[in-house]
Tab-separated table of C-alpha atoms in Angstrom:
chain	number	residue	atom	x	y	z
A	1	UNK	CA	119.731	40.963	47.686
A	2	UNK	CA	123.230	40.498	45.743
A	3	UNK	CA	124.576	37.121	46.047
A	4	UNK	CA	128.092	38.402	46.617
A	5	UNK	CA	131.477	36.857	45.881
A	6	UNK	CA	132.298	35.612	49.225
A	7	UNK	CA	133.629	32.111	49.513
A	8	UNK	CA	131.595	29.762	51.850
A	9	UNK	CA	132.967	29.530	55.308
A	10	UNK	CA	133.211	26.315	57.310
A	11	UNK	CA	130.897	27.546	59.859
A	12	UNK	CA	128.316	27.959	56.993
A	13	UNK	CA	128.958	24.649	55.746
A	14	UNK	CA	128.508	23.217	59.303
A	15	UNK	CA	125.045	24.868	59.607
A	16	UNK	CA	123.973	23.388	56.305
A	17	UNK	CA	125.206	20.004	57.440
A	18	UNK	CA	123.396	20.381	60.920
A	19	UNK	CA	120.209	21.343	59.123
A	20	UNK	CA	119.996	18.419	56.811
A	21	UNK	CA	118.179	15.209	57.400
A	22	UNK	CA	121.478	13.279	57.267
A	23	UNK	CA	123.075	14.987	60.270
A	24	UNK	CA	121.717	12.449	62.842
A	25	UNK	CA	122.709	9.580	60.519
A	26	UNK	CA	126.182	10.767	60.123
A	27	UNK	CA	126.670	11.691	63.737
A	28	UNK	CA	125.342	8.187	64.708
A	29	UNK	CA	127.841	6.652	62.303
A	30	UNK	CA	130.723	8.657	63.989
A	31	UNK	CA	129.465	7.627	67.469
A	32	UNK	CA	129.374	4.029	66.442
A	33	UNK	CA	133.036	4.086	65.050
A	34	UNK	CA	134.121	5.651	68.338
A	35	UNK	CA	132.430	2.958	70.540
A	36	UNK	CA	133.803	0.190	68.322
A	37	UNK	CA	137.280	1.699	68.890
A	38	UNK	CA	136.747	1.755	72.582
A	39	UNK	CA	135.410	-1.701	72.943
A	40	UNK	CA	138.300	-2.983	70.595
A	41	UNK	CA	140.950	-1.062	72.712
A	42	UNK	CA	139.568	-2.626	75.941
A	43	UNK	CA	139.344	-5.988	74.525
A	44	UNK	CA	142.808	-6.110	73.192
A	45	UNK	CA	144.198	-4.935	76.461
A	46	UNK	CA	142.314	-7.867	78.146
A	47	UNK	CA	143.369	-10.305	75.537
A	48	UNK	CA	147.103	-9.323	76.106
A	49	UNK	CA	146.541	-9.533	79.991
A	50	UNK	CA	147.156	-5.824	79.981
A	51	UNK	CA	150.809	-6.392	79.028
A	52	UNK	CA	150.279	-4.281	75.705
A	53	UNK	CA	150.442	-0.516	75.955
A	54	UNK	CA	147.171	1.476	75.257
A	55	UNK	CA	148.711	2.806	72.033
A	56	UNK	CA	149.073	-0.723	70.715
A	57	UNK	CA	145.629	-1.643	71.531
A	58	UNK	CA	144.293	1.369	69.793
A	59	UNK	CA	146.643	0.680	66.803
A	60	UNK	CA	145.365	-2.839	66.696
A	61	UNK	CA	141.800	-1.830	66.641
A	62	UNK	CA	142.337	0.648	63.992
A	63	UNK	CA	144.056	-1.559	61.410
A	64	UNK	CA	141.355	-4.139	62.033
A	65	UNK	CA	138.515	-1.782	61.542
A	66	UNK	CA	140.015	-0.011	58.651
A	67	UNK	CA	141.145	-3.329	57.044
A	68	UNK	CA	144.654	-2.126	56.497
A	69	UNK	CA	146.147	-5.730	57.424
A	70	UNK	CA	149.459	-4.772	58.864
A	71	UNK	CA	151.272	-7.183	61.138
A	72	UNK	CA	149.699	-7.947	64.488
A	73	UNK	CA	151.362	-5.810	67.254
A	74	UNK	CA	149.591	-7.960	69.891
A	75	UNK	CA	150.418	-11.591	69.466
A	76	UNK	CA	147.230	-13.705	68.758
A	77	UNK	CA	149.402	-17.123	68.699
A	78	UNK	CA	147.444	-19.622	70.858
A	79	UNK	CA	144.553	-17.241	71.540
A	80	UNK	CA	141.553	-18.435	69.518
A	81	UNK	CA	139.351	-16.148	71.549
A	82	UNK	CA	141.617	-13.139	70.257
A	83	UNK	CA	141.146	-14.004	66.751
A	84	UNK	CA	137.271	-14.384	67.043
A	85	UNK	CA	137.226	-11.028	68.793
A	86	UNK	CA	139.158	-9.535	65.851
A	87	UNK	CA	136.694	-10.856	63.296
A	88	UNK	CA	133.903	-9.346	65.215
A	89	UNK	CA	135.604	-6.054	65.540
A	90	UNK	CA	136.384	-6.146	61.817
A	91	UNK	CA	132.788	-7.135	60.870
A	92	UNK	CA	131.364	-4.333	62.918
A	93	UNK	CA	133.881	-1.774	61.748
A	94	UNK	CA	133.353	-2.731	57.943
A	95	UNK	CA	129.590	-2.434	58.518
A	96	UNK	CA	129.760	1.024	60.345
A	97	UNK	CA	132.331	2.504	57.735
A	98	UNK	CA	129.997	1.220	54.911
A	99	UNK	CA	127.006	2.952	56.569
A	100	UNK	CA	128.941	6.090	57.192
A	101	UNK	CA	130.244	6.520	53.807
A	102	UNK	CA	126.935	5.705	52.023
A	103	UNK	CA	125.177	8.380	54.087
A	104	UNK	CA	128.048	10.961	53.570
A	105	UNK	CA	127.662	10.146	49.829
A	106	UNK	CA	123.811	10.615	49.954
A	107	UNK	CA	124.225	14.022	51.625
A	108	UNK	CA	126.767	15.392	49.106
A	109	UNK	CA	124.645	14.071	46.093
A	110	UNK	CA	121.045	15.061	47.346
A	111	UNK	CA	122.045	18.294	48.958
A	112	UNK	CA	122.385	21.347	46.669
A	113	UNK	CA	125.382	23.037	48.383
A	114	UNK	CA	125.266	26.087	46.187
A	115	UNK	CA	121.523	26.709	46.765
A	116	UNK	CA	122.013	26.013	50.514
A	117	UNK	CA	124.812	28.650	50.847
A	118	UNK	CA	122.684	31.065	48.984
A	119	UNK	CA	119.996	30.574	51.632
A	120	UNK	CA	122.145	30.812	54.505
A	121	UNK	CA	123.511	34.112	53.107
A	122	UNK	CA	119.998	35.311	52.707
A	123	UNK	CA	118.830	34.265	56.007
A	124	UNK	CA	121.781	36.162	57.617
A	125	UNK	CA	120.953	39.283	55.391
A	126	UNK	CA	117.289	39.024	56.744
A	127	UNK	CA	118.715	39.037	60.450
A	128	UNK	CA	120.538	42.342	59.678
A	129	UNK	CA	117.586	44.157	58.249
A	130	UNK	CA	115.807	47.104	60.137
A	131	UNK	CA	113.062	49.211	59.354
A	132	UNK	CA	112.055	47.064	56.448
A	133	UNK	CA	108.473	45.670	55.468
A	134	UNK	CA	107.180	42.170	55.298
A	135	UNK	CA	104.896	40.921	52.657
A	136	UNK	CA	102.791	37.981	53.873
A	137	UNK	CA	101.584	36.315	50.770
A	138	UNK	CA	102.906	37.106	47.229
A	139	UNK	CA	99.998	36.096	45.214
A	140	UNK	CA	97.800	38.208	42.989
A	141	UNK	CA	97.590	41.183	45.452
A	142	UNK	CA	100.801	40.654	47.170
A	143	UNK	CA	102.881	40.591	44.044
A	144	UNK	CA	101.628	44.260	43.225
A	145	UNK	CA	102.699	45.146	46.874
A	146	UNK	CA	106.208	43.705	46.266
A	147	UNK	CA	106.455	45.494	42.787
A	148	UNK	CA	105.694	48.882	44.391
A	149	UNK	CA	108.140	48.201	47.225
A	150	UNK	CA	110.975	47.436	44.697
A	151	UNK	CA	110.135	50.455	42.423
A	152	UNK	CA	110.311	52.835	45.436
A	153	UNK	CA	113.533	51.056	46.677
A	154	UNK	CA	112.312	49.903	49.962
A	155	UNK	CA	113.687	46.747	51.696
A	156	UNK	CA	111.215	43.802	52.352
A	157	UNK	CA	111.007	40.175	53.039
A	158	UNK	CA	108.396	38.112	51.093
A	159	UNK	CA	106.877	35.045	52.910
A	160	UNK	CA	104.560	32.481	51.333
A	161	UNK	CA	103.740	28.808	51.909
A	162	UNK	CA	104.179	28.158	48.340
A	163	UNK	CA	107.598	27.605	46.922
A	164	UNK	CA	106.753	27.752	43.366
A	165	UNK	CA	105.005	31.112	43.864
A	166	UNK	CA	108.141	32.478	45.670
A	167	UNK	CA	110.348	31.203	42.868
A	168	UNK	CA	107.995	32.718	40.239
A	169	UNK	CA	108.388	36.055	42.204
A	170	UNK	CA	112.255	35.662	42.265
A	171	UNK	CA	112.381	34.848	38.553
A	172	UNK	CA	110.064	37.806	37.679
A	173	UNK	CA	111.758	40.498	39.951
A	174	UNK	CA	115.209	39.273	40.927
A	175	UNK	CA	114.133	39.932	44.584
A	176	UNK	CA	115.885	37.122	46.846
A	177	UNK	CA	114.714	38.191	50.330
A	178	UNK	CA	112.223	35.549	51.047
A	179	UNK	CA	111.058	32.875	53.368
A	180	UNK	CA	109.041	29.600	52.627
A	181	UNK	CA	106.562	29.268	55.411
A	182	UNK	CA	103.232	30.136	56.932
A	183	UNK	CA	103.179	33.718	57.853
A	184	UNK	CA	100.506	33.181	60.658
A	185	UNK	CA	103.264	31.306	62.516
A	186	UNK	CA	105.345	33.362	65.148
A	187	UNK	CA	108.605	31.555	64.377
A	188	UNK	CA	108.363	32.538	60.601
A	189	UNK	CA	107.503	36.078	61.352
A	190	UNK	CA	110.392	36.297	63.757
A	191	UNK	CA	112.745	34.764	61.159
A	192	UNK	CA	111.568	37.543	58.873
A	193	UNK	CA	112.667	40.162	61.412
A	194	UNK	CA	109.169	41.223	62.471
A	195	UNK	CA	110.505	42.780	65.772
A	196	UNK	CA	112.564	45.259	63.852
A	197	UNK	CA	110.336	45.852	60.954
A	198	UNK	CA	108.437	49.110	59.844
A	199	UNK	CA	105.417	47.567	58.588
A	200	UNK	CA	103.536	44.214	57.758
A	201	UNK	CA	101.398	43.460	54.785
A	202	UNK	CA	98.799	40.720	55.480
A	203	UNK	CA	97.748	40.006	51.964
A	204	UNK	CA	97.100	36.380	51.741
A	205	UNK	CA	93.998	35.169	50.028
A	206	UNK	CA	92.276	33.932	53.232
A	207	UNK	CA	90.656	36.543	55.584
A	208	UNK	CA	91.151	34.349	58.642
A	209	UNK	CA	94.858	33.810	58.043
A	210	UNK	CA	95.213	37.612	57.521
A	211	UNK	CA	93.535	38.212	60.794
A	212	UNK	CA	96.063	35.851	62.693
A	213	UNK	CA	99.019	37.480	60.899
A	214	UNK	CA	97.729	40.861	62.095
A	215	UNK	CA	97.314	39.651	65.663
A	216	UNK	CA	100.684	37.892	65.645
A	217	UNK	CA	102.656	40.704	64.323
A	218	UNK	CA	101.025	43.354	66.552
A	219	UNK	CA	101.997	41.121	69.573
A	220	UNK	CA	105.516	40.740	68.446
A	221	UNK	CA	105.989	44.343	67.296
A	222	UNK	CA	103.619	46.881	68.726
A	223	UNK	CA	105.297	49.676	66.900
A	224	UNK	CA	104.854	48.132	63.397
A	225	UNK	CA	102.165	49.517	61.054
A	226	UNK	CA	99.891	46.545	59.653
A	227	UNK	CA	97.867	46.698	56.702
A	228	UNK	CA	95.676	43.612	55.854
A	229	UNK	CA	93.477	42.639	53.025
A	230	UNK	CA	89.825	41.486	53.455
A	231	UNK	CA	87.370	40.137	51.046
A	232	UNK	CA	84.263	39.827	53.343
A	233	UNK	CA	83.301	43.299	54.646
A	234	UNK	CA	82.182	41.389	58.051
A	235	UNK	CA	85.770	40.556	58.815
A	236	UNK	CA	86.960	44.078	58.630
A	237	UNK	CA	86.132	45.185	62.303
A	238	UNK	CA	87.472	41.890	63.719
A	239	UNK	CA	90.774	42.235	61.710
A	240	UNK	CA	91.139	45.704	62.799
A	241	UNK	CA	90.526	44.761	66.564
A	242	UNK	CA	93.108	42.021	65.994
A	243	UNK	CA	95.797	44.620	65.339
A	244	UNK	CA	95.525	45.976	61.794
A	245	UNK	CA	96.083	49.698	61.334
A	246	UNK	CA	94.426	49.849	58.135
A	247	UNK	CA	91.809	47.516	56.097
A	248	UNK	CA	91.957	47.328	52.345
A	249	UNK	CA	89.278	45.505	50.283
A	250	UNK	CA	90.337	44.895	46.736
A	251	UNK	CA	86.740	44.730	45.458
A	252	UNK	CA	85.973	48.054	47.064
A	253	UNK	CA	89.150	49.611	45.638
A	254	UNK	CA	88.440	48.130	42.283
A	255	UNK	CA	85.013	49.489	42.371
A	256	UNK	CA	86.195	52.941	43.363
A	257	UNK	CA	88.916	52.950	40.434
A	258	UNK	CA	86.198	51.788	38.004
A	259	UNK	CA	84.076	54.861	39.088
A	260	UNK	CA	87.101	57.305	39.002
A	261	UNK	CA	88.157	56.262	35.478
A	262	UNK	CA	84.371	56.942	34.338
A	263	UNK	CA	83.976	60.348	36.338
A	264	UNK	CA	87.455	61.818	36.426
A	265	UNK	CA	89.554	60.321	33.650
A	266	UNK	CA	92.233	62.901	33.202
A	267	UNK	CA	92.950	62.892	36.944
A	268	UNK	CA	93.520	59.171	36.940
A	269	UNK	CA	95.493	59.343	33.783
A	270	UNK	CA	97.745	61.878	35.483
A	271	UNK	CA	98.292	59.528	38.467
A	272	UNK	CA	98.969	56.592	36.097
A	273	UNK	CA	101.457	58.562	34.066
A	274	UNK	CA	103.261	59.670	37.272
A	275	UNK	CA	103.511	55.996	38.281
A	276	UNK	CA	104.928	55.024	35.019
A	277	UNK	CA	107.661	57.655	34.500
A	278	UNK	CA	111.304	56.566	34.482
A	279	UNK	CA	111.741	58.301	37.719
A	280	UNK	CA	109.099	56.245	39.601
A	281	UNK	CA	107.474	59.315	40.930
A	282	UNK	CA	105.211	58.763	43.773
A	283	UNK	CA	103.068	60.753	46.262
A	284	UNK	CA	105.438	60.167	49.612
A	285	UNK	CA	105.134	61.291	53.124
A	286	UNK	CA	108.076	61.910	55.538
A	287	UNK	CA	107.420	62.604	59.306
A	288	UNK	CA	109.608	65.321	60.662
A	289	UNK	CA	111.580	63.755	63.568
A	290	UNK	CA	112.025	65.036	67.181
A	291	UNK	CA	115.074	67.234	67.491
A	292	UNK	CA	114.545	68.744	64.008
A	293	UNK	CA	115.102	72.457	64.421
A	294	UNK	CA	112.035	74.629	63.107
A	295	UNK	CA	112.523	76.007	59.791
A	296	UNK	CA	110.506	77.516	56.906
A	297	UNK	CA	109.455	75.751	53.918
A	298	UNK	CA	111.802	77.716	51.920
A	299	UNK	CA	114.748	76.608	54.149
A	300	UNK	CA	114.078	73.069	53.004
A	301	UNK	CA	114.953	74.204	49.478
A	302	UNK	CA	112.510	72.134	47.404
A	303	UNK	CA	113.896	71.272	43.922
A	304	UNK	CA	113.959	68.924	40.975
A	305	UNK	CA	114.250	65.941	43.245
A	306	UNK	CA	110.738	66.636	45.182
A	307	UNK	CA	107.985	68.961	45.189
A	308	UNK	CA	106.211	69.782	48.385
A	309	UNK	CA	102.413	69.472	48.099
A	310	UNK	CA	101.041	69.443	51.563
A	311	UNK	CA	101.823	69.581	55.328
A	312	UNK	CA	99.844	67.900	57.969
A	313	UNK	CA	99.984	69.553	61.433
A	314	UNK	CA	98.159	67.682	63.940
A	315	UNK	CA	94.854	66.803	62.318
A	316	UNK	CA	94.869	69.957	60.010
A	317	UNK	CA	96.150	69.916	56.494
A	318	UNK	CA	97.748	72.780	54.669
A	319	UNK	CA	97.870	72.367	50.831
A	320	UNK	CA	100.488	74.009	48.645
A	321	UNK	CA	102.273	75.590	51.725
A	322	UNK	CA	103.559	79.078	51.512
A	323	UNK	CA	107.460	79.372	51.551
A	324	UNK	CA	107.322	81.240	54.811
A	325	UNK	CA	105.253	78.443	56.633
A	326	UNK	CA	107.214	76.891	59.577
A	327	UNK	CA	107.798	73.264	59.590
A	328	UNK	CA	108.309	71.542	63.086
A	329	UNK	CA	108.807	68.188	64.601
A	330	UNK	CA	105.938	65.910	64.363
A	331	UNK	CA	104.744	67.512	61.229
A	332	UNK	CA	104.047	65.164	58.192
A	333	UNK	CA	105.508	66.444	54.740
A	334	UNK	CA	103.800	65.086	51.749
A	335	UNK	CA	105.735	65.467	48.603
A	336	UNK	CA	105.653	64.205	44.733
A	337	UNK	CA	109.184	62.728	44.507
A	338	UNK	CA	111.350	59.811	43.127
A	339	UNK	CA	112.887	57.225	45.466
A	340	UNK	CA	116.177	59.287	45.368
A	341	UNK	CA	114.194	62.556	46.142
A	342	UNK	CA	112.493	60.788	49.038
A	343	UNK	CA	115.917	59.850	50.603
A	344	UNK	CA	117.157	63.438	49.946
A	345	UNK	CA	114.113	64.714	51.821
A	346	UNK	CA	114.721	62.319	54.595
A	347	UNK	CA	118.450	63.426	55.000
A	348	UNK	CA	117.057	67.008	54.900
A	349	UNK	CA	114.916	66.486	57.944
A	350	UNK	CA	117.528	64.153	59.621
A	351	UNK	CA	115.914	60.756	59.238
A	352	UNK	CA	118.753	59.446	57.203
A	353	UNK	CA	122.534	59.922	57.441
């Protein structure tokens, strides 16, 4: 997310102030100042036998509390009780102002306003996201998920309980859409925009937490696609019943990778080289939306941006489809393409403007 050059607004400053631990203390100090002024005004009106005006009583209280020391506008000659009252008002006022100024000083010195402004801008940007992804856990596995989303230019929000882990992720990738918190907490998922997201990756290192994340995300957004990581195969069915659409075991995937490198090294090498090209080529899929007018493969005009390799119609696959094959809403197009080529294909079928 770009930091932007916008100047901080007063509304943003107030939000930062309201969220700080000093908010209550400062508001308490302001409230006490007002109470002292009310008490002082009423006291001076009483001392003058209500012959003084309210403005004079307020002014008398203010110059006493502020220790300005101008001349008395309410005569205290022969009124010892008035002088004692003035001493009390001055004592309470000086103490309250000292407390208020020390709290404001602590707020300014201990609050990183620049970082707080950036965090508020980031939270507002997250609130505006639609059809994005949420990566719950950016450790060993989650960091690879985040890298793939960045390479294919898909928006996402990273969530982790470890601030140091997230800072390492930001420093390594430059990606600043993140939240510090427990992804199994519904409030944290809502702040990440789960109700408007396209998919959720439950990839923390704890199977039980991934199960809870899957359950919470499914309840908050029944339309989202959820992929969960599990270590113990016995947890796979439970996590799937909790709401995960797909279960991935890094141990199983790693074993298959080892076997593939041994049995089909050239095919694996081809896939690796494709992933490491400057164009970030990937095998992508695009679902043809409702309302798309049926047309032939040739009418899509595949070119340098993308190569159509398969079409799924219902449960049936058509590999290397003929140019005359018809494409209809609901079909899934599988293509080898770059991120820009994927967007071009999406625009062609009407998924993007």
